[in-house]
Amino acid sequence: MRPRPAVVLSALALAVGVSMALAAGLGAVAIPPGTIVQVLAHQFGPGANPGAGQPAEEAILLQIRLPRVVAAALVGAALATAGALLQGLLRNPLADPYVIGTSAGAALGATVATLAAAPGFAATFGLIPALAFAGAIGTALLVYRLARASGGTSITNLLLAGMAVNAVLVAAMNFLLSVDDRLQLRMRALFAWLFGGIAVAGWDQLALVAPGILALVALAWPLAPALNALAMGEEGAAYLGVEVVQVRRSLLAVAALLTALAVTVSGLIGFVGLVVPHALRMVLGPEHRLLLPASALGGALFLLWTDALARTVLAPAELPVGVLTGLVGGPFFLYLLGRARGSYLFA
Amino acid sequence: MTALEVRQVEFAFPQGFRLQVERFTVAAGELVGVLGPNGSGKTTLLRLAAGTLRPRRGSVLLDGREVCSLPRAEVARRLAVVPQESRLPFAYTVREVVSLGRTPYAHLLAGPTRADRQAVETALELAGLVDLADRSFGELSGGERQRAILAMALAQQPRLLLLDEPTAHLDIAYQLDLLERLRGLNRTMGLTIVATTHDLNLAALIFDRLVLVQGGRIAADGPAAEVLVPERIQATFGARTLVQPHPTTGAPHVIVLPNGVLSPEC
């Protein structure tokens, strides 16, 4: 028997809310949950009185921790939703948000930004996300065009075009890295981005991407019945009443935009978009009306906690969260796969 | 009333195969078997009828309307297709697979309605899958899987059902079970059915009308007794045969003669 959707989604939403509050307390300076509730009540509660309470803790919480925790949740939701969409569309369990070349495009964009920027991290900071976003979207469009040029966007064409474009862009990035000496100086900033890490400079930057991510996650949901039908293949889905060409275009656009937005906040974080939808599908079944919102919440939850861990295990130093998502997610995924014993993937 | 009308249709694949059909109509309530050798155009004919291939010339009318100009959801409420073989990428339960048949009725922002659930349960019953409804589709045998896809198609509540070699890969008991189920659906619900098949004898037992396709053209069309005659079978399939009445039903029964062995009448 499969769990009830309403129960699953309420539990996940509750877990995300509680986790955000708890994770906000973790870091170089630990803030107990009681204080967090106090500060939030002061800030947003009835008769709000900003400025009351302990000023240092309040500043850390409101200006550093909360934006970061919210960013982690949004990035996790975006990547997991994009992964669920692409796995459903491509009918391929290996599909992740980067399968259509978005990661290589974003990485090349970030490399170019690092090269182009004047010395100094401050100047580079805005340019990396901007060019990463442009790179991701540009690559997705290119892959789609190439797949279509080679005769109708069949799924195989899309995957092959994605792989080919990916290879070329990675080579171009490596070329830039190896020929330009200026990069040696700024390598750290670039690598920090490539390894993936939630680095938001307060609420302003978040305000740029948050509405987009939330809107796209919401837009993905009405596509769920079509995604379910696509399990029968594209021709099978057409027999079930799906306008395959339009649906495919919408799905790719939503997934590419979500990935690009996530990448601008966090750099390249692997594994979330691959593992979270799979893990949830094993437990909840492949029905997308449940799977899509569950993936968004599950991705938020997963990244909230891996990011909290990244901040605390080596405190005061920080690990790139992209390293942790692989370290934590990989074994967990293998555990689930072992439990499912072959009944999960059927191809 | 005409459920399906294929008129002066011409279709060509880039690789060169051409299908030309002067006229092929299916009246509402008919039970039609489409026979023909591999590569003769049976599947292409079904795809043209289902609107997933667009003819180069001519028209394909579903309930009197051009199938290619109808929205897919509209087509899927009138016509359901059971493909030759169905593989699913993830572990859907049988009930979930059958529920996919409700896709053409799905509302953008609402989940399944009571009517949806009712249609799914009815389809499970008609396909004899009630006991297997919560099993994983991947764990089913080939015959059960084919029945699950049939149930999915029935959940679409179509008036016309197209099946592409539904009995290929099935053992004889499942072949008969599926074909008799189709006949039952045709007789009790008046469902119009067109199915392609390889098996001349089962086709003669089950279908009221047989259509013989050869080299992209319709070579014969009529009751089994008129279509299944040795000369035509030899011309179409290149096999020498004897046709005798089936001992219990009287339907034509085709007996294949081995090459190099003289047939009794020479």
Coordinates of C-alpha atoms in Angstrom, one line a residue:
Chain A
M1 CA 0.0 0.0 0.0
R2 CA 1.2 3.5 -0.8
P3 CA 1.0 6.3 1.8
R4 CA -1.7 8.9 1.5
P5 CA -0.6 12.0 -0.4
A6 CA -2.1 14.6 2.0
V7 CA -0.3 12.9 4.9
V8 CA 3.0 12.7 3.1
L9 CA 3.0 16.3 1.9
S10 CA 1.9 17.8 5.3
A11 CA 4.6 15.8 7.1
L12 CA 7.3 16.9 4.6
A13 CA 6.1 20.6 4.8
L14 CA 6.2 20.5 8.6
A15 CA 9.7 18.9 8.5
V16 CA 10.9 21.6 6.2
G17 CA 9.6 24.3 8.5
V18 CA 11.0 22.8 11.6
S19 CA 14.3 22.1 9.9
M20 CA 14.7 25.7 8.7
A21 CA 14.3 26.9 12.3
L22 CA 16.7 24.3 13.7
A23 CA 19.3 24.7 10.9
A24 CA 19.3 28.4 11.4
G25 CA 20.7 27.8 14.8
L26 CA 23.6 25.8 13.6
G27 CA 27.0 27.2 12.6
A28 CA 30.1 28.8 14.1
V29 CA 27.9 30.5 16.7
A30 CA 25.2 28.2 17.9
I31 CA 21.8 29.8 18.6
P32 CA 19.4 27.8 20.7
P33 CA 15.9 27.2 19.2
G34 CA 14.3 29.2 22.1
T35 CA 16.2 32.3 21.0
I36 CA 15.3 31.7 17.4
V37 CA 11.6 31.6 18.2
Q38 CA 12.0 34.8 20.4
V39 CA 13.8 36.7 17.6
L40 CA 11.3 35.6 15.0
A41 CA 8.4 36.5 17.3
H42 CA 10.0 39.9 17.8
Q43 CA 10.5 40.4 14.2
F44 CA 7.4 39.1 12.6
G45 CA 4.9 38.4 15.5
P46 CA 2.1 40.6 16.7
G47 CA 3.3 43.8 18.2
A48 CA 6.6 43.2 16.4
N49 CA 9.4 45.1 18.0
P50 CA 12.5 44.8 15.8
G51 CA 15.7 45.4 17.6
A52 CA 14.7 43.8 20.9
G53 CA 16.6 40.8 22.1
Q54 CA 20.3 40.1 21.8
P55 CA 21.6 42.3 19.0
A56 CA 24.5 40.1 17.9
E57 CA 22.5 36.9 17.7
E58 CA 19.6 38.7 16.1
A59 CA 21.9 40.1 13.4
I60 CA 23.5 36.7 12.7
L61 CA 20.1 35.1 12.5
L62 CA 18.3 37.6 10.3
Q63 CA 21.1 38.7 8.0
I64 CA 23.2 35.6 7.6
R65 CA 21.6 32.4 8.7
L66 CA 18.0 32.8 7.6
P67 CA 18.9 33.9 4.1
R68 CA 21.2 31.0 3.8
V69 CA 18.7 28.5 5.1
V70 CA 16.0 29.8 2.8
A71 CA 18.5 29.7 -0.1
A72 CA 19.4 26.1 0.7
A73 CA 15.8 25.1 0.8
L74 CA 15.0 26.9 -2.5
V75 CA 18.0 25.4 -4.3
G76 CA 17.2 21.9 -3.0
A77 CA 13.6 22.3 -4.2
A78 CA 14.6 23.6 -7.6
L79 CA 17.1 20.8 -8.3
A80 CA 15.0 18.0 -7.0
T81 CA 12.0 19.2 -9.1
A82 CA 14.1 19.6 -12.2
G83 CA 15.5 16.1 -11.7
A84 CA 12.0 14.6 -11.2
L85 CA 10.8 16.4 -14.4
L86 CA 13.7 15.2 -16.5
Q87 CA 13.6 11.6 -15.2
G88 CA 10.0 11.5 -16.1
L89 CA 10.4 13.1 -19.5
L90 CA 13.4 11.1 -20.5
R91 CA 12.2 7.8 -18.9
N92 CA 15.7 7.5 -17.8
P93 CA 16.7 6.8 -14.2
L94 CA 20.2 8.3 -14.8
A95 CA 18.7 11.7 -15.8
D96 CA 19.5 14.6 -13.4
P97 CA 19.0 18.4 -13.8
Y98 CA 22.3 18.7 -15.6
V99 CA 21.6 16.0 -18.3
I100 CA 20.7 18.5 -20.9
G101 CA 24.1 20.2 -20.6
T102 CA 23.1 22.9 -18.1
S103 CA 26.0 22.2 -15.7
A104 CA 28.7 22.5 -18.4
G105 CA 27.1 25.7 -19.7
A106 CA 26.9 27.2 -16.2
A107 CA 30.5 26.2 -15.5
L108 CA 31.8 27.7 -18.7
G109 CA 29.9 30.9 -17.9
A110 CA 31.4 31.0 -14.4
T111 CA 34.9 30.5 -15.8
V112 CA 34.4 33.3 -18.3
A113 CA 33.1 35.5 -15.5
T114 CA 36.1 34.8 -13.4
L115 CA 38.4 35.6 -16.3
A116 CA 36.6 38.8 -17.3
A117 CA 36.2 40.2 -13.8
A118 CA 38.6 42.8 -12.4
P119 CA 40.8 41.4 -9.6
G120 CA 39.0 41.1 -6.3
F121 CA 36.2 38.9 -5.1
A122 CA 33.6 41.6 -4.8
A123 CA 33.6 42.4 -8.5
T124 CA 33.5 38.7 -9.5
F125 CA 30.6 38.0 -7.2
G126 CA 27.7 39.3 -9.3
L127 CA 29.2 38.3 -12.6
I128 CA 29.6 34.6 -11.8
P129 CA 25.9 33.9 -11.1
A130 CA 24.9 36.0 -14.0
L131 CA 27.1 34.3 -16.6
A132 CA 26.4 30.9 -15.1
F133 CA 22.7 31.5 -15.5
A134 CA 23.2 32.6 -19.1
G135 CA 25.4 29.6 -19.8
A136 CA 22.9 27.2 -18.4
I137 CA 20.0 28.6 -20.4
G138 CA 22.0 29.0 -23.5
T139 CA 23.2 25.4 -23.4
A140 CA 19.7 24.0 -22.8
L141 CA 18.5 26.0 -25.9
L142 CA 21.4 24.8 -28.0
V143 CA 20.9 21.2 -27.0
Y144 CA 17.2 21.4 -27.8
R145 CA 17.9 23.0 -31.2
L146 CA 20.6 20.4 -32.1
A147 CA 18.3 17.5 -31.1
R148 CA 15.5 19.0 -33.2
A149 CA 17.8 19.6 -36.2
S150 CA 18.8 15.9 -36.2
G151 CA 15.2 15.0 -37.0
G152 CA 12.4 15.5 -34.4
T153 CA 13.4 15.8 -30.8
S154 CA 13.4 12.1 -29.9
I155 CA 14.6 11.4 -26.4
T156 CA 17.7 9.7 -27.7
N157 CA 18.7 12.7 -29.8
L158 CA 18.2 14.9 -26.8
L159 CA 20.5 12.8 -24.6
L160 CA 23.1 12.5 -27.3
A161 CA 23.1 16.2 -28.1
G162 CA 23.3 16.9 -24.3
M163 CA 26.3 14.6 -24.0
A164 CA 28.1 16.1 -27.0
V165 CA 27.5 19.7 -26.0
N166 CA 28.6 18.8 -22.5
A167 CA 31.9 17.4 -23.7
V168 CA 32.7 20.4 -25.9
L169 CA 31.9 22.9 -23.2
V170 CA 33.9 21.1 -20.5
A171 CA 36.8 21.0 -22.9
A172 CA 36.4 24.7 -23.6
M173 CA 36.4 25.4 -19.9
N174 CA 39.5 23.2 -19.3
F175 CA 41.2 25.0 -22.2
L176 CA 40.5 28.4 -20.6
L177 CA 41.7 27.2 -17.3
S178 CA 45.0 25.9 -18.6
V179 CA 46.0 28.8 -20.9
D180 CA 45.1 31.8 -18.8
D181 CA 47.5 32.6 -16.0
R182 CA 45.2 35.1 -14.5
L183 CA 42.9 32.3 -13.4
Q184 CA 45.6 30.9 -11.1
L185 CA 45.0 33.8 -8.8
R186 CA 41.2 33.4 -8.8
M187 CA 41.0 29.7 -8.9
R188 CA 39.8 29.4 -5.3
A189 CA 36.7 31.5 -6.0
L190 CA 35.9 29.6 -9.1
F191 CA 36.5 26.2 -7.5
A192 CA 34.4 27.2 -4.6
W193 CA 31.6 27.8 -7.1
L194 CA 32.2 24.7 -9.1
F195 CA 32.1 22.5 -6.0
G196 CA 28.8 24.0 -5.1
G197 CA 28.0 25.9 -2.0
I198 CA 25.2 28.0 -0.7
A199 CA 26.6 31.5 -0.7
V200 CA 24.0 34.3 -0.6
A201 CA 24.8 37.8 0.3
G202 CA 21.7 38.6 2.3
W203 CA 18.1 38.9 1.2
D204 CA 18.6 41.1 -1.9
Q205 CA 20.2 38.4 -3.9
L206 CA 17.7 35.9 -2.8
A207 CA 14.8 38.2 -3.8
L208 CA 16.0 37.9 -7.3
V209 CA 15.7 34.2 -7.6
A210 CA 13.2 33.1 -5.0
P211 CA 10.0 34.2 -6.9
G212 CA 11.3 32.5 -10.0
I213 CA 12.0 29.2 -8.3
L214 CA 8.7 29.2 -6.4
A215 CA 6.7 30.1 -9.6
L216 CA 8.4 27.4 -11.6
V217 CA 7.9 24.7 -9.0
A218 CA 4.2 25.6 -9.0
L219 CA 4.1 25.7 -12.8
A220 CA 5.5 22.1 -12.9
W221 CA 2.6 20.6 -11.0
P222 CA -0.1 20.9 -13.8
L223 CA 2.3 18.9 -16.0
A224 CA 2.0 15.9 -13.7
P225 CA -0.7 13.9 -15.6
A226 CA 1.3 14.3 -18.8
L227 CA 4.5 13.2 -17.1
N228 CA 2.6 10.1 -15.8
A229 CA 1.5 9.3 -19.3
L230 CA 5.0 9.8 -20.7
A231 CA 5.9 6.6 -18.8
M232 CA 4.2 4.8 -21.8
G233 CA 6.8 6.5 -24.1
E234 CA 6.1 9.4 -26.4
E235 CA 3.8 7.6 -28.8
G236 CA 2.0 5.9 -25.9
A237 CA 1.5 9.3 -24.3
A238 CA 0.0 10.7 -27.5
Y239 CA -2.5 7.8 -27.5
L240 CA -3.4 8.9 -23.9
G241 CA -4.2 12.4 -25.1
V242 CA -0.9 14.2 -24.4
E243 CA 0.2 16.9 -26.8
V244 CA 3.7 15.5 -26.7
V245 CA 5.6 18.2 -28.6
Q246 CA 4.2 21.1 -26.4
V247 CA 4.5 19.2 -23.2
R248 CA 8.1 18.2 -23.9
R249 CA 8.9 21.9 -24.7
S250 CA 7.3 23.1 -21.5
L251 CA 9.0 20.4 -19.4
L252 CA 12.4 21.2 -20.8
A253 CA 11.9 24.9 -20.3
V254 CA 10.8 24.6 -16.7
A255 CA 13.6 22.2 -15.8
A256 CA 16.3 24.3 -17.5
L257 CA 15.1 27.5 -15.8
L258 CA 14.9 25.9 -12.4
T259 CA 18.4 24.5 -12.8
A260 CA 19.8 27.8 -14.0
L261 CA 18.3 29.6 -11.1
A262 CA 19.6 27.1 -8.6
V263 CA 23.0 27.3 -10.2
T264 CA 23.2 31.1 -9.8
V265 CA 22.6 30.7 -6.0
S266 CA 24.7 27.7 -5.3
G267 CA 27.1 26.7 -8.1
L268 CA 27.1 23.1 -9.1
I269 CA 25.6 20.9 -6.5
G270 CA 25.4 17.3 -7.7
F271 CA 23.3 14.4 -6.6
V272 CA 20.3 16.3 -5.1
G273 CA 18.4 16.2 -8.4
L274 CA 19.3 12.6 -9.1
V275 CA 18.8 11.1 -5.7
V276 CA 15.9 12.9 -4.1
P277 CA 13.3 12.1 -6.8
H278 CA 14.5 8.5 -6.9
A279 CA 14.4 8.0 -3.1
L280 CA 10.9 9.5 -3.0
R281 CA 9.7 7.4 -5.9
M282 CA 10.8 4.3 -4.1
V283 CA 8.7 5.2 -1.1
L284 CA 5.8 7.0 -2.6
G285 CA 5.5 5.4 -6.1
P286 CA 6.0 7.1 -9.5
E287 CA 2.7 9.1 -9.6
H288 CA 3.9 12.7 -10.4
R289 CA 1.0 14.6 -8.8
L290 CA 2.5 13.5 -5.5
L291 CA 6.1 13.0 -6.6
L292 CA 6.6 16.6 -7.9
P293 CA 5.6 18.5 -4.7
A294 CA 7.2 15.8 -2.6
S295 CA 10.4 16.2 -4.5
A296 CA 10.4 19.9 -4.0
L297 CA 9.9 19.5 -0.3
G298 CA 12.3 16.5 0.0
G299 CA 15.0 18.4 -2.0
A300 CA 14.6 21.4 0.3
L301 CA 14.9 19.1 3.4
F302 CA 17.9 17.3 2.0
L303 CA 19.9 20.4 1.1
L304 CA 18.9 22.2 4.4
W305 CA 20.5 19.5 6.4
T306 CA 23.6 18.8 4.2
D307 CA 24.2 22.5 4.2
A308 CA 23.9 22.7 8.0
L309 CA 26.3 19.8 8.2
A310 CA 28.7 21.5 5.8
R311 CA 28.7 24.5 8.1
T312 CA 29.3 22.5 11.3
V313 CA 31.5 19.4 10.8
L314 CA 34.7 21.4 10.3
A315 CA 33.5 24.6 12.0
P316 CA 34.7 27.3 11.9
A317 CA 35.8 26.2 8.4
E318 CA 33.2 25.2 5.9
L319 CA 33.0 22.3 3.5
P320 CA 31.5 22.8 0.0
V321 CA 28.0 21.4 0.3
G322 CA 28.4 19.7 -3.1
V323 CA 31.0 17.4 -1.5
L324 CA 28.6 16.5 1.3
T325 CA 25.6 15.9 -0.9
G326 CA 27.6 13.2 -2.7
L327 CA 29.1 11.8 0.6
V328 CA 25.7 11.6 2.3
G329 CA 23.4 11.0 -0.7
G330 CA 25.4 8.3 -2.4
P331 CA 25.4 5.7 0.4
F332 CA 21.8 6.5 1.3
F333 CA 20.8 5.9 -2.3
L334 CA 22.6 2.6 -2.4
Y335 CA 20.9 1.6 0.8
L336 CA 17.5 2.3 -0.7
L337 CA 18.4 0.5 -3.9
G338 CA 19.5 -2.5 -2.0
R339 CA 16.2 -2.6 -0.1
A340 CA 14.2 -2.2 -3.3
R341 CA 16.0 -5.3 -4.7
G342 CA 15.3 -4.8 -8.3
S343 CA 11.6 -4.3 -8.1
Y344 CA 12.0 -0.5 -8.3
L345 CA 13.5 0.0 -11.7
F346 CA 11.8 -1.9 -14.4
A347 CA 13.1 -1.4 -17.9
Chain B
M1 CA -22.7 4.8 -38.5
T2 CA -19.0 5.0 -39.5
A3 CA -16.5 4.9 -36.7
L4 CA -13.4 5.2 -38.8
E5 CA -13.0 6.1 -42.4
V6 CA -9.6 6.0 -44.3
R7 CA -10.1 7.6 -47.7
Q8 CA -7.6 7.8 -50.6
V9 CA -4.8 7.9 -48.1
E10 CA -1.2 7.8 -49.2
F11 CA 1.7 7.6 -46.8
A12 CA 5.4 7.2 -47.4
F13 CA 8.3 6.7 -45.0
P14 CA 11.6 8.4 -45.9
Q15 CA 13.1 5.0 -46.3
G16 CA 10.7 4.3 -49.2
F17 CA 7.9 2.1 -47.8
R18 CA 4.6 3.4 -49.1
L19 CA 1.1 2.7 -47.9
Q20 CA -1.8 3.4 -50.3
V21 CA -5.4 2.8 -49.2
E22 CA -8.3 3.6 -51.5
R23 CA -10.9 3.1 -48.9
F24 CA -11.1 1.4 -45.6
T25 CA -14.1 2.0 -43.3
V26 CA -15.1 0.5 -40.0
A27 CA -18.7 0.8 -38.9
A28 CA -19.6 1.3 -35.3
G29 CA -19.8 -2.0 -33.5
E30 CA -17.6 -4.0 -35.9
L31 CA -14.9 -6.5 -34.9
V32 CA -12.2 -6.3 -37.5
G33 CA -8.9 -8.3 -37.7
V34 CA -6.1 -6.9 -39.9
L35 CA -3.8 -9.6 -41.3
G36 CA -0.7 -9.4 -43.3
P37 CA 3.0 -10.4 -43.4
N38 CA 5.7 -8.6 -41.5
G39 CA 6.3 -5.1 -43.0
S40 CA 3.1 -5.2 -45.0
G41 CA 1.8 -1.9 -43.4
K42 CA -0.5 -3.2 -40.7
T43 CA 1.0 -1.1 -38.0
T44 CA 1.3 2.0 -40.3
L45 CA -2.4 1.7 -41.0
L46 CA -3.2 1.6 -37.3
R47 CA -1.0 4.7 -36.7
L48 CA -2.7 6.6 -39.5
A49 CA -6.0 5.7 -38.0
A50 CA -4.8 6.8 -34.5
G51 CA -3.5 10.1 -35.9
T52 CA 0.1 9.6 -34.8
L53 CA 1.1 9.5 -38.4
R54 CA -0.1 12.2 -40.8
P55 CA -0.9 11.0 -44.3
R56 CA 0.7 12.7 -47.2
R57 CA -2.6 12.7 -49.1
G58 CA -6.1 11.8 -48.3
S59 CA -8.1 11.9 -45.1
V60 CA -8.6 9.8 -42.0
L61 CA -11.9 10.5 -40.3
L62 CA -12.7 9.5 -36.8
D63 CA -16.5 9.8 -36.1
G64 CA -16.6 11.9 -39.2
R65 CA -13.8 14.4 -38.2
E66 CA -10.3 14.6 -39.5
V67 CA -8.2 12.8 -36.8
C68 CA -5.1 14.9 -37.3
S69 CA -6.9 18.2 -36.7
L70 CA -8.6 17.0 -33.4
P71 CA -6.8 17.8 -30.1
R72 CA -5.1 14.7 -28.8
A73 CA -7.2 14.6 -25.7
E74 CA -10.3 14.6 -27.8
V75 CA -9.0 11.7 -29.9
A76 CA -8.0 9.8 -26.8
R77 CA -11.6 10.0 -25.4
R78 CA -12.9 8.4 -28.6
L79 CA -10.1 6.0 -29.5
A80 CA -7.7 4.0 -27.5
V81 CA -4.6 2.1 -28.7
V82 CA -3.0 -1.0 -27.2
P83 CA 0.6 -1.0 -28.6
Q84 CA 2.5 -4.2 -29.4
E85 CA 4.6 -4.1 -26.3
S86 CA 4.7 -1.7 -23.3
R87 CA 7.6 -1.1 -21.0
L88 CA 7.5 1.2 -18.1
P89 CA 10.6 3.0 -16.7
F90 CA 9.5 2.9 -13.0
A91 CA 7.6 0.5 -10.8
Y92 CA 4.0 1.4 -11.4
T93 CA 1.3 -0.8 -9.8
V94 CA -1.3 -2.3 -12.1
R95 CA -3.9 0.2 -10.8
E96 CA -1.6 3.1 -11.5
V97 CA -1.0 1.9 -15.1
V98 CA -4.8 1.5 -15.6
S99 CA -5.3 5.0 -14.1
L100 CA -3.1 6.4 -16.9
G101 CA -6.1 5.7 -19.1
R102 CA -7.8 8.6 -17.4
T103 CA -5.2 11.1 -18.7
P104 CA -7.5 12.5 -21.4
Y105 CA -10.0 13.4 -18.7
A106 CA -7.5 15.0 -16.3
H107 CA -8.2 18.5 -15.1
L108 CA -5.2 20.8 -14.8
L109 CA -5.4 21.4 -11.1
A110 CA -7.6 18.6 -9.7
G111 CA -6.8 15.0 -8.8
P112 CA -8.8 12.0 -9.9
T113 CA -12.6 12.3 -9.6
R114 CA -15.1 9.7 -8.5
A115 CA -15.9 9.0 -12.2
D116 CA -12.1 8.4 -12.8
R117 CA -11.9 5.9 -10.0
Q118 CA -15.1 4.2 -11.1
A119 CA -13.8 3.9 -14.7
V120 CA -10.5 2.4 -13.4
E121 CA -12.3 -0.2 -11.3
T122 CA -14.6 -1.2 -14.1
A123 CA -11.7 -1.5 -16.5
L124 CA -9.8 -3.7 -14.0
E125 CA -12.9 -6.0 -13.8
L126 CA -13.3 -6.2 -17.5
A127 CA -9.7 -7.2 -18.0
G128 CA -9.9 -9.7 -15.1
L129 CA -7.2 -7.9 -13.1
V130 CA -9.0 -7.1 -9.8
D131 CA -6.8 -9.5 -7.9
L132 CA -3.6 -8.2 -9.4
A133 CA -4.5 -4.5 -9.1
D134 CA -1.9 -3.7 -6.4
R135 CA 0.9 -5.8 -7.9
S136 CA 3.8 -4.1 -9.6
F137 CA 3.4 -4.0 -13.4
G138 CA 6.9 -5.2 -13.9
E139 CA 6.2 -8.4 -12.0
L140 CA 3.4 -9.5 -14.2
S141 CA 3.7 -12.1 -16.9
G142 CA 3.5 -11.0 -20.6
G143 CA -0.1 -12.0 -20.9
E144 CA -1.1 -10.2 -17.6
R145 CA 0.8 -7.1 -18.8
Q146 CA -1.0 -7.0 -22.1
R147 CA -4.3 -7.3 -20.1
A148 CA -3.2 -4.4 -17.9
I149 CA -2.6 -2.2 -21.0
L150 CA -6.0 -3.3 -22.4
A151 CA -7.5 -2.2 -19.1
M152 CA -5.7 1.1 -19.4
A153 CA -7.2 1.5 -22.9
L154 CA -10.7 0.6 -21.5
A155 CA -10.3 3.2 -18.8
Q156 CA -10.2 5.8 -21.6
Q157 CA -13.8 4.8 -22.2
P158 CA -13.3 4.8 -26.0
R159 CA -15.8 3.9 -28.7
L160 CA -13.0 2.6 -30.9
L161 CA -10.2 0.3 -29.7
L162 CA -7.1 -0.3 -31.9
L163 CA -4.7 -3.1 -31.0
D164 CA -1.3 -3.8 -32.6
E165 CA -0.6 -7.5 -32.5
P166 CA -1.9 -7.9 -29.0
T167 CA -1.2 -11.6 -29.0
A168 CA 2.5 -11.5 -30.2
H169 CA 4.8 -13.0 -27.5
L170 CA 1.9 -14.6 -25.7
D171 CA 1.4 -18.4 -25.2
I172 CA -1.7 -20.0 -26.7
A173 CA -3.9 -19.8 -23.6
Y174 CA -3.2 -16.1 -23.1
Q175 CA -3.7 -15.5 -26.9
L176 CA -7.2 -17.1 -26.7
D177 CA -8.0 -15.4 -23.4
L178 CA -7.2 -11.9 -24.8
L179 CA -9.0 -12.4 -28.1
E180 CA -12.1 -13.9 -26.5
R181 CA -12.1 -11.0 -24.1
L182 CA -12.1 -8.6 -27.1
R183 CA -14.9 -10.5 -28.6
G184 CA -16.8 -10.3 -25.4
L185 CA -16.3 -6.5 -25.1
N186 CA -17.5 -6.1 -28.7
R187 CA -20.6 -8.2 -28.1
T188 CA -21.6 -6.9 -24.7
M189 CA -20.6 -3.2 -24.9
G190 CA -20.7 -2.7 -28.6
L191 CA -17.1 -1.6 -28.6
T192 CA -15.7 -1.2 -32.1
I193 CA -12.4 -3.1 -32.3
V194 CA -9.7 -3.2 -35.0
A195 CA -6.7 -5.5 -34.2
T196 CA -3.8 -6.6 -36.2
T197 CA -2.6 -10.2 -35.9
H198 CA -0.4 -12.8 -37.4
D199 CA -2.4 -15.8 -36.5
L200 CA -4.8 -16.7 -39.3
N201 CA -6.6 -19.4 -37.5
L202 CA -7.3 -17.4 -34.3
A203 CA -8.3 -14.5 -36.5
A204 CA -10.8 -16.7 -38.3
L205 CA -12.2 -17.8 -34.9
I206 CA -12.6 -14.4 -33.4
F207 CA -13.1 -11.6 -35.9
D208 CA -16.3 -11.0 -37.9
R209 CA -14.4 -9.4 -40.7
L210 CA -10.8 -9.8 -41.9
V211 CA -8.7 -7.3 -43.8
L212 CA -5.6 -8.6 -45.6
V213 CA -2.8 -6.1 -46.1
Q214 CA 0.0 -6.7 -48.5
G215 CA 2.8 -4.5 -49.7
G216 CA 1.1 -1.3 -48.4
R217 CA -2.3 -2.1 -50.0
I218 CA -5.4 -3.8 -48.9
A219 CA -5.6 -7.1 -50.8
A220 CA -8.8 -8.5 -49.4
D221 CA -11.6 -7.4 -47.1
G222 CA -14.5 -9.5 -46.0
P223 CA -15.7 -12.4 -43.8
A224 CA -13.1 -15.0 -43.0
A225 CA -14.5 -17.6 -45.4
E226 CA -13.9 -15.1 -48.3
V227 CA -10.5 -13.8 -47.3
L228 CA -8.8 -17.0 -46.1
V229 CA -8.6 -19.0 -49.4
P230 CA -5.4 -20.9 -50.3
E231 CA -4.7 -18.9 -53.5
R232 CA -4.8 -15.6 -51.6
I233 CA -2.8 -16.8 -48.7
Q234 CA -0.1 -18.1 -51.1
A235 CA -0.1 -14.7 -52.9
T236 CA 0.1 -12.7 -49.7
F237 CA 2.2 -14.8 -47.4
G238 CA 4.1 -17.0 -49.9
A239 CA 3.0 -20.2 -48.1
R240 CA 1.1 -23.1 -49.5
T241 CA -1.9 -24.0 -47.4
L242 CA -5.0 -26.1 -47.2
V243 CA -8.1 -24.5 -45.8
Q244 CA -10.6 -26.7 -44.1
P245 CA -13.6 -26.0 -41.8
H246 CA -12.7 -26.0 -38.1
P247 CA -14.1 -29.3 -36.7
T248 CA -16.2 -27.6 -34.0
T249 CA -16.9 -24.0 -35.1
G250 CA -16.9 -24.4 -38.9
A251 CA -14.7 -21.3 -39.3
P252 CA -12.0 -21.6 -42.0
H253 CA -8.9 -23.4 -40.6
V254 CA -5.6 -22.9 -42.4
I255 CA -3.2 -25.8 -42.5
V256 CA 0.3 -25.0 -43.6
L257 CA 1.8 -27.4 -46.1
P258 CA 5.6 -28.0 -45.8
N259 CA 7.6 -26.9 -48.9
G260 CA 8.7 -29.8 -51.1
V261 CA 5.8 -32.0 -50.0
L262 CA 3.1 -32.6 -52.6
S263 CA -0.3 -31.4 -51.5
P264 CA -3.0 -34.0 -51.8
E265 CA -4.9 -32.5 -54.8
C266 CA -2.0 -32.6 -57.2

